[in-house]
CSV table of C-alpha atoms in Angstrom, one decimal:
chain,number,residue,atom,x,y,z
C,1,MET,CA,0.0,0.0,0.0
C,2,THR,CA,1.3,3.4,-0.9
C,3,THR,CA,0.5,6.9,0.3
C,4,ALA,CA,1.6,10.5,-0.4
C,5,VAL,CA,1.4,11.4,3.3
C,6,THR,CA,4.6,12.3,5.1
C,7,SER,CA,5.4,13.4,8.6
C,8,ALA,CA,5.6,17.1,9.2
C,9,GLY,CA,8.3,16.7,11.9
C,10,SER,CA,11.9,15.7,11.7
C,11,PRO,CA,14.5,14.7,14.2
C,12,ALA,CA,16.2,17.6,15.9
C,13,ALA,CA,19.7,16.2,15.3
C,14,GLN,CA,19.1,15.7,11.5
C,15,THR,CA,21.4,17.7,9.3
C,16,PRO,CA,19.4,19.7,6.7
C,17,GLN,CA,20.1,18.5,3.2
C,18,GLN,CA,21.0,20.8,0.3
C,19,PRO,CA,18.3,20.9,-2.3
C,20,ALA,CA,19.0,18.7,-5.3
C,21,ALA,CA,18.7,21.6,-7.8
C,22,THR,CA,21.2,23.6,-5.8
C,23,GLN,CA,23.6,20.6,-5.7
C,24,LYS,CA,23.4,20.1,-9.5
C,25,THR,CA,24.0,23.8,-10.1
C,26,SER,CA,27.0,23.8,-7.7
C,27,GLY,CA,28.4,20.8,-9.6
C,28,LEU,CA,28.0,22.5,-12.9
C,29,THR,CA,29.7,25.7,-11.6
C,30,SER,CA,32.6,23.7,-10.2
C,31,ASP,CA,33.0,21.9,-13.5
C,32,PHE,CA,32.9,25.2,-15.4
C,33,GLU,CA,35.6,26.7,-13.2
C,34,THR,CA,37.8,23.7,-13.6
C,35,PHE,CA,37.3,23.8,-17.4
C,36,VAL,CA,38.4,27.4,-17.5
C,37,LYS,CA,41.6,26.7,-15.4
C,38,MET,CA,42.5,23.7,-17.7
C,39,LEU,CA,41.9,25.7,-20.9
C,40,THR,CA,44.0,28.7,-19.5
C,41,ALA,CA,46.8,26.4,-18.5
C,42,GLN,CA,46.8,24.6,-21.8
C,43,ALA,CA,47.0,27.9,-23.8
C,44,THR,CA,49.8,29.2,-21.5
C,45,ASN,CA,51.9,26.1,-21.5
C,46,GLN,CA,51.6,25.1,-25.1
C,47,ASP,CA,54.7,24.3,-27.1
C,48,PRO,CA,55.6,27.3,-29.3
C,49,LEU,CA,57.0,25.0,-31.9
C,50,GLU,CA,53.8,22.9,-31.9
C,51,PRO,CA,51.0,25.3,-31.1
C,52,LEU,CA,47.5,24.0,-30.4
C,53,ASP,CA,45.5,23.3,-33.6
C,54,SER,CA,43.1,26.1,-34.3
C,55,THR,CA,40.2,23.7,-35.1
C,56,GLU,CA,40.7,21.9,-31.7
C,57,TYR,CA,41.0,25.2,-29.9
C,58,ALA,CA,37.8,26.5,-31.5
C,59,ALA,CA,36.0,23.3,-30.5
C,60,GLN,CA,37.1,23.7,-26.9
C,61,LEU,CA,36.0,27.3,-26.9
C,62,ALA,CA,32.6,26.2,-28.2
C,63,GLN,CA,32.4,23.6,-25.3
C,64,PHE,CA,33.4,26.4,-22.9
C,65,SER,CA,30.5,28.5,-24.1
C,66,MET,CA,28.0,25.6,-23.9
C,67,VAL,CA,29.0,24.9,-20.3
C,68,GLU,CA,28.6,28.5,-19.4
C,69,GLN,CA,25.1,28.7,-21.0
C,70,GLN,CA,24.0,25.5,-19.3
C,71,THR,CA,25.1,26.9,-15.9
C,72,LYS,CA,23.2,30.1,-16.5
C,73,SER,CA,20.1,28.3,-17.7
C,74,ASN,CA,19.9,26.0,-14.7
C,75,THR,CA,20.2,28.9,-12.4
C,76,LEU,CA,17.4,30.7,-14.2
C,77,LEU,CA,15.2,27.5,-14.1
C,78,GLU,CA,15.8,27.1,-10.5
C,79,GLY,CA,14.7,30.6,-9.8
C,80,LEU,CA,11.5,30.2,-11.9
C,81,GLN,CA,10.7,26.9,-10.2
C,82,SER,CA,10.9,28.6,-6.8
C,83,GLN,CA,8.7,31.5,-7.9
C,84,LEU,CA,6.1,29.1,-9.4
C,85,GLY,CA,6.1,27.1,-6.2
C,86,LEU,CA,5.4,30.2,-4.1
C,87,ALA,CA,2.7,31.3,-6.5
C,88,ASN,CA,1.0,27.9,-6.2
C,89,MET,CA,1.2,28.0,-2.4
C,90,ALA,CA,-0.4,31.5,-2.4
C,91,ALA,CA,-3.1,30.3,-4.7
C,92,LEU,CA,-3.9,27.3,-2.4
C,93,SER,CA,-3.9,29.5,0.7
C,94,GLY,CA,-7.7,29.6,0.3
C,95,TRP,CA,-7.8,25.9,1.1
C,96,VAL,CA,-6.9,26.7,4.7
C,97,GLY,CA,-9.9,25.9,6.8
C,98,MET,CA,-11.5,23.8,4.1
C,99,GLU,CA,-11.8,20.0,4.1
C,100,ALA,CA,-9.8,18.2,1.4
C,101,ARG,CA,-10.2,14.5,0.4
C,102,GLY,CA,-7.2,12.3,-0.1
C,103,VAL,CA,-5.2,9.5,1.4
C,104,ALA,CA,-4.2,10.8,4.8
C,105,PRO,CA,-4.3,9.9,8.5
C,106,GLY,CA,-7.5,11.2,10.2
C,107,TYR,CA,-7.2,13.1,13.4
C,108,PHE,CA,-9.7,12.0,16.1
C,109,ASP,CA,-10.2,14.4,19.0
C,110,GLY,CA,-12.3,12.1,21.1
C,111,SER,CA,-15.7,13.2,19.8
C,112,SER,CA,-15.7,14.4,16.2
C,113,GLU,CA,-16.5,12.0,13.3
C,114,ILE,CA,-14.2,11.3,10.3
C,115,THR,CA,-15.7,11.0,6.8
C,116,ILE,CA,-14.2,8.0,4.9
C,117,ALA,CA,-14.6,7.6,1.2
C,118,PRO,CA,-14.3,3.8,0.5
C,119,ASN,CA,-13.7,2.6,-3.0
C,120,PRO,CA,-14.2,-1.2,-2.9
C,121,ALA,CA,-13.4,-3.6,-5.7
C,122,ALA,CA,-16.4,-4.0,-8.1
C,123,ALA,CA,-16.4,-7.8,-7.7
C,124,ALA,CA,-16.3,-7.7,-3.9
C,125,ASP,CA,-19.2,-9.2,-1.9
C,126,SER,CA,-17.9,-8.0,1.4
C,127,VAL,CA,-16.0,-4.9,2.6
C,128,THR,CA,-14.1,-4.3,5.8
C,129,LEU,CA,-12.7,-1.1,7.2
C,130,VAL,CA,-9.5,-1.7,9.2
C,131,VAL,CA,-8.5,1.1,11.6
C,132,GLN,CA,-4.8,1.4,12.4
C,133,ASP,CA,-3.0,3.6,14.9
C,134,THR,CA,0.1,5.6,13.9
C,135,LYS,CA,2.4,2.6,14.5
C,136,GLY,CA,0.3,0.5,12.0
C,137,SER,CA,-1.3,-1.7,14.7
C,138,GLU,CA,-4.9,-2.7,14.1
C,139,VAL,CA,-7.3,-1.2,16.6
C,140,GLN,CA,-10.7,-1.9,15.0
C,141,ARG,CA,-12.5,-3.7,12.2
C,142,VAL,CA,-15.8,-2.5,10.9
C,143,THR,CA,-18.0,-4.2,8.3
C,144,LEU,CA,-19.1,-1.8,5.6
C,145,PRO,CA,-21.7,-2.0,2.8
C,146,VAL,CA,-20.4,-3.0,-0.6
C,147,SER,CA,-20.7,0.6,-1.7
C,148,ALA,CA,-18.7,3.8,-2.5
C,149,GLU,CA,-21.0,5.9,-0.3
C,150,PRO,CA,-19.1,7.9,2.4
C,151,TYR,CA,-19.0,6.3,5.8
C,152,GLN,CA,-18.9,8.3,9.1
C,153,TRP,CA,-16.4,6.8,11.5
C,154,THR,CA,-17.4,7.8,15.1
C,155,GLY,CA,-14.2,6.6,16.8
C,156,LEU,CA,-16.1,4.5,19.3
C,157,ASP,CA,-15.2,1.0,20.3
C,158,GLU,CA,-17.6,-2.0,20.6
C,159,ASP,CA,-18.7,-0.8,24.0
C,160,GLY,CA,-19.4,2.7,22.8
C,161,ASN,CA,-16.4,4.3,24.4
C,162,PRO,CA,-14.3,6.7,22.4
C,163,LEU,CA,-10.8,5.6,21.3
C,164,GLU,CA,-7.7,7.6,22.4
C,165,ALA,CA,-7.4,10.9,20.7
C,166,GLY,CA,-4.8,11.0,17.9
C,167,GLU,CA,-4.2,10.1,14.3
C,168,TYR,CA,-5.6,7.0,12.7
C,169,LYS,CA,-5.1,5.4,9.3
C,170,PHE,CA,-7.9,3.6,7.4
C,171,VAL,CA,-7.6,0.5,5.2
C,172,ILE,CA,-10.3,-0.9,3.0
C,173,GLU,CA,-10.3,-4.6,2.4
C,174,SER,CA,-12.4,-6.0,-0.5
C,175,ARG,CA,-13.2,-9.7,-0.5
C,176,LYS,CA,-15.0,-12.2,-2.6
C,177,GLY,CA,-15.7,-15.1,-0.4
C,178,ASP,CA,-12.5,-15.9,1.4
C,179,GLU,CA,-10.4,-14.3,-1.4
C,180,LEU,CA,-8.8,-10.8,-0.7
C,181,LEU,CA,-9.3,-8.9,-3.9
C,182,LEU,CA,-8.0,-5.5,-2.9
C,183,GLN,CA,-6.4,-3.9,0.2
C,184,GLU,CA,-5.6,-0.1,0.1
C,185,TYR,CA,-5.6,3.0,2.2
C,186,ALA,CA,-8.9,4.8,2.0
C,187,GLU,CA,-9.4,8.5,1.2
C,188,ILE,CA,-10.8,10.6,3.9
C,189,TYR,CA,-11.9,14.2,4.4
C,190,PHE,CA,-9.4,16.1,6.5
C,191,LYS,CA,-9.2,19.8,7.6
C,192,VAL,CA,-6.4,21.9,6.1
C,193,ASN,CA,-4.6,23.9,8.8
C,194,GLU,CA,-1.7,25.3,6.7
C,195,THR,CA,-0.1,25.2,3.3
C,196,ARG,CA,3.6,24.7,3.1
C,197,MET,CA,6.2,24.1,0.3
C,198,GLN,CA,7.4,20.5,-0.1
C,199,GLY,CA,10.1,20.6,-2.7
C,200,GLY,CA,8.4,21.7,-5.9
C,201,ASP,CA,4.9,20.9,-4.6
C,202,VAL,CA,2.6,22.4,-2.1
C,203,GLY,CA,1.9,20.4,1.1
C,204,LEU,CA,-1.3,20.6,3.1
C,205,ILE,CA,-0.8,20.3,6.9
C,206,THR,CA,-3.6,18.3,8.6
C,207,GLU,CA,-4.9,18.8,12.2
C,208,GLY,CA,-2.6,16.0,13.3
C,209,GLY,CA,0.5,17.5,11.7
C,210,SER,CA,0.8,15.2,8.7
C,211,VAL,CA,1.6,16.5,5.3
C,212,VAL,CA,-0.5,15.6,2.2
C,213,LEU,CA,0.6,16.8,-1.2
C,214,ALA,CA,-1.9,19.1,-2.8
C,215,SER,CA,-1.5,17.3,-6.1
C,216,SER,CA,-2.9,14.1,-4.5
C,217,VAL,CA,-6.2,15.7,-3.4
C,218,SER,CA,-9.3,14.5,-5.2
C,219,ALA,CA,-12.0,16.8,-3.7
C,220,LEU,CA,-12.5,19.9,-1.6
C,221,ARG,CA,-15.5,21.0,0.4
C,222,ASP,CA,-16.6,23.7,2.9
C,223,PRO,CA,-17.1,22.2,6.3
C,224,GLN,CA,-19.9,24.6,7.0
C,225,SER,CA,-22.0,23.5,4.0
C-alpha cells in the first residue's frame, strides 16, 4: 500500500540536506571553473614549436560557451521553479480551513467524526474497514456496505467508548468469499490547517500535523456547508 502522506516533523539532530537543484547547479559551476583553469593552463603552456591546432582550440571554446550557458540556464530555471512554487502556495492558501479529500491519517479528537470515502473492488461481496494507529497496529475492524458511499467513522469501540485521541489510518479490504481482492488506504476528508512548500509541490498540513501533497487531493469542500 502506498500513500503520499509524510510526517511534518523531523529529528532535531538531523542535518538539513542541500536541495537537489542547488547541488546540481553547484556541480556545474565547479566543472565550469575547472574547465576554465584547464583551458588557460593549456594555452599558457603550449609548445611554441607545436601550437594548439586552431580547429581543436575552437572546439574547446565552443564547449566552454556551452557549459557557461548551461550553468546560467539551470540557475534561471531554479529561480523560476521557486517562484512558481510560491505562486502555487499563495493560490492554495484559500484551502486553509477547508476539508480536502485524499489518502491521509485522520485526526480523532475524542468526539468528532471522520468521513471516509471507500472505493471497494467492483467484484467484492464484502468490505471491511480496518482502523490502524500511527504505528500501524490494528485497533478496530468495521464491516461496511459494498458501496462507495461515504462512511462516518465515530471513533467509538464496541462498548461505545471513544478511542484515544490522535491520528488513525484507514484501510479498505475488499473480499469475494475468502479471497482478498483489494487492500488499500482509504481516502478521507481532513481539515487543512496550513499550506507549506514541499520541494516543488505544495503540502497541506492536517490537524494531526501530517503533510499531504496538494496534487494528490481528489476533492475539496466547505465544512460549514
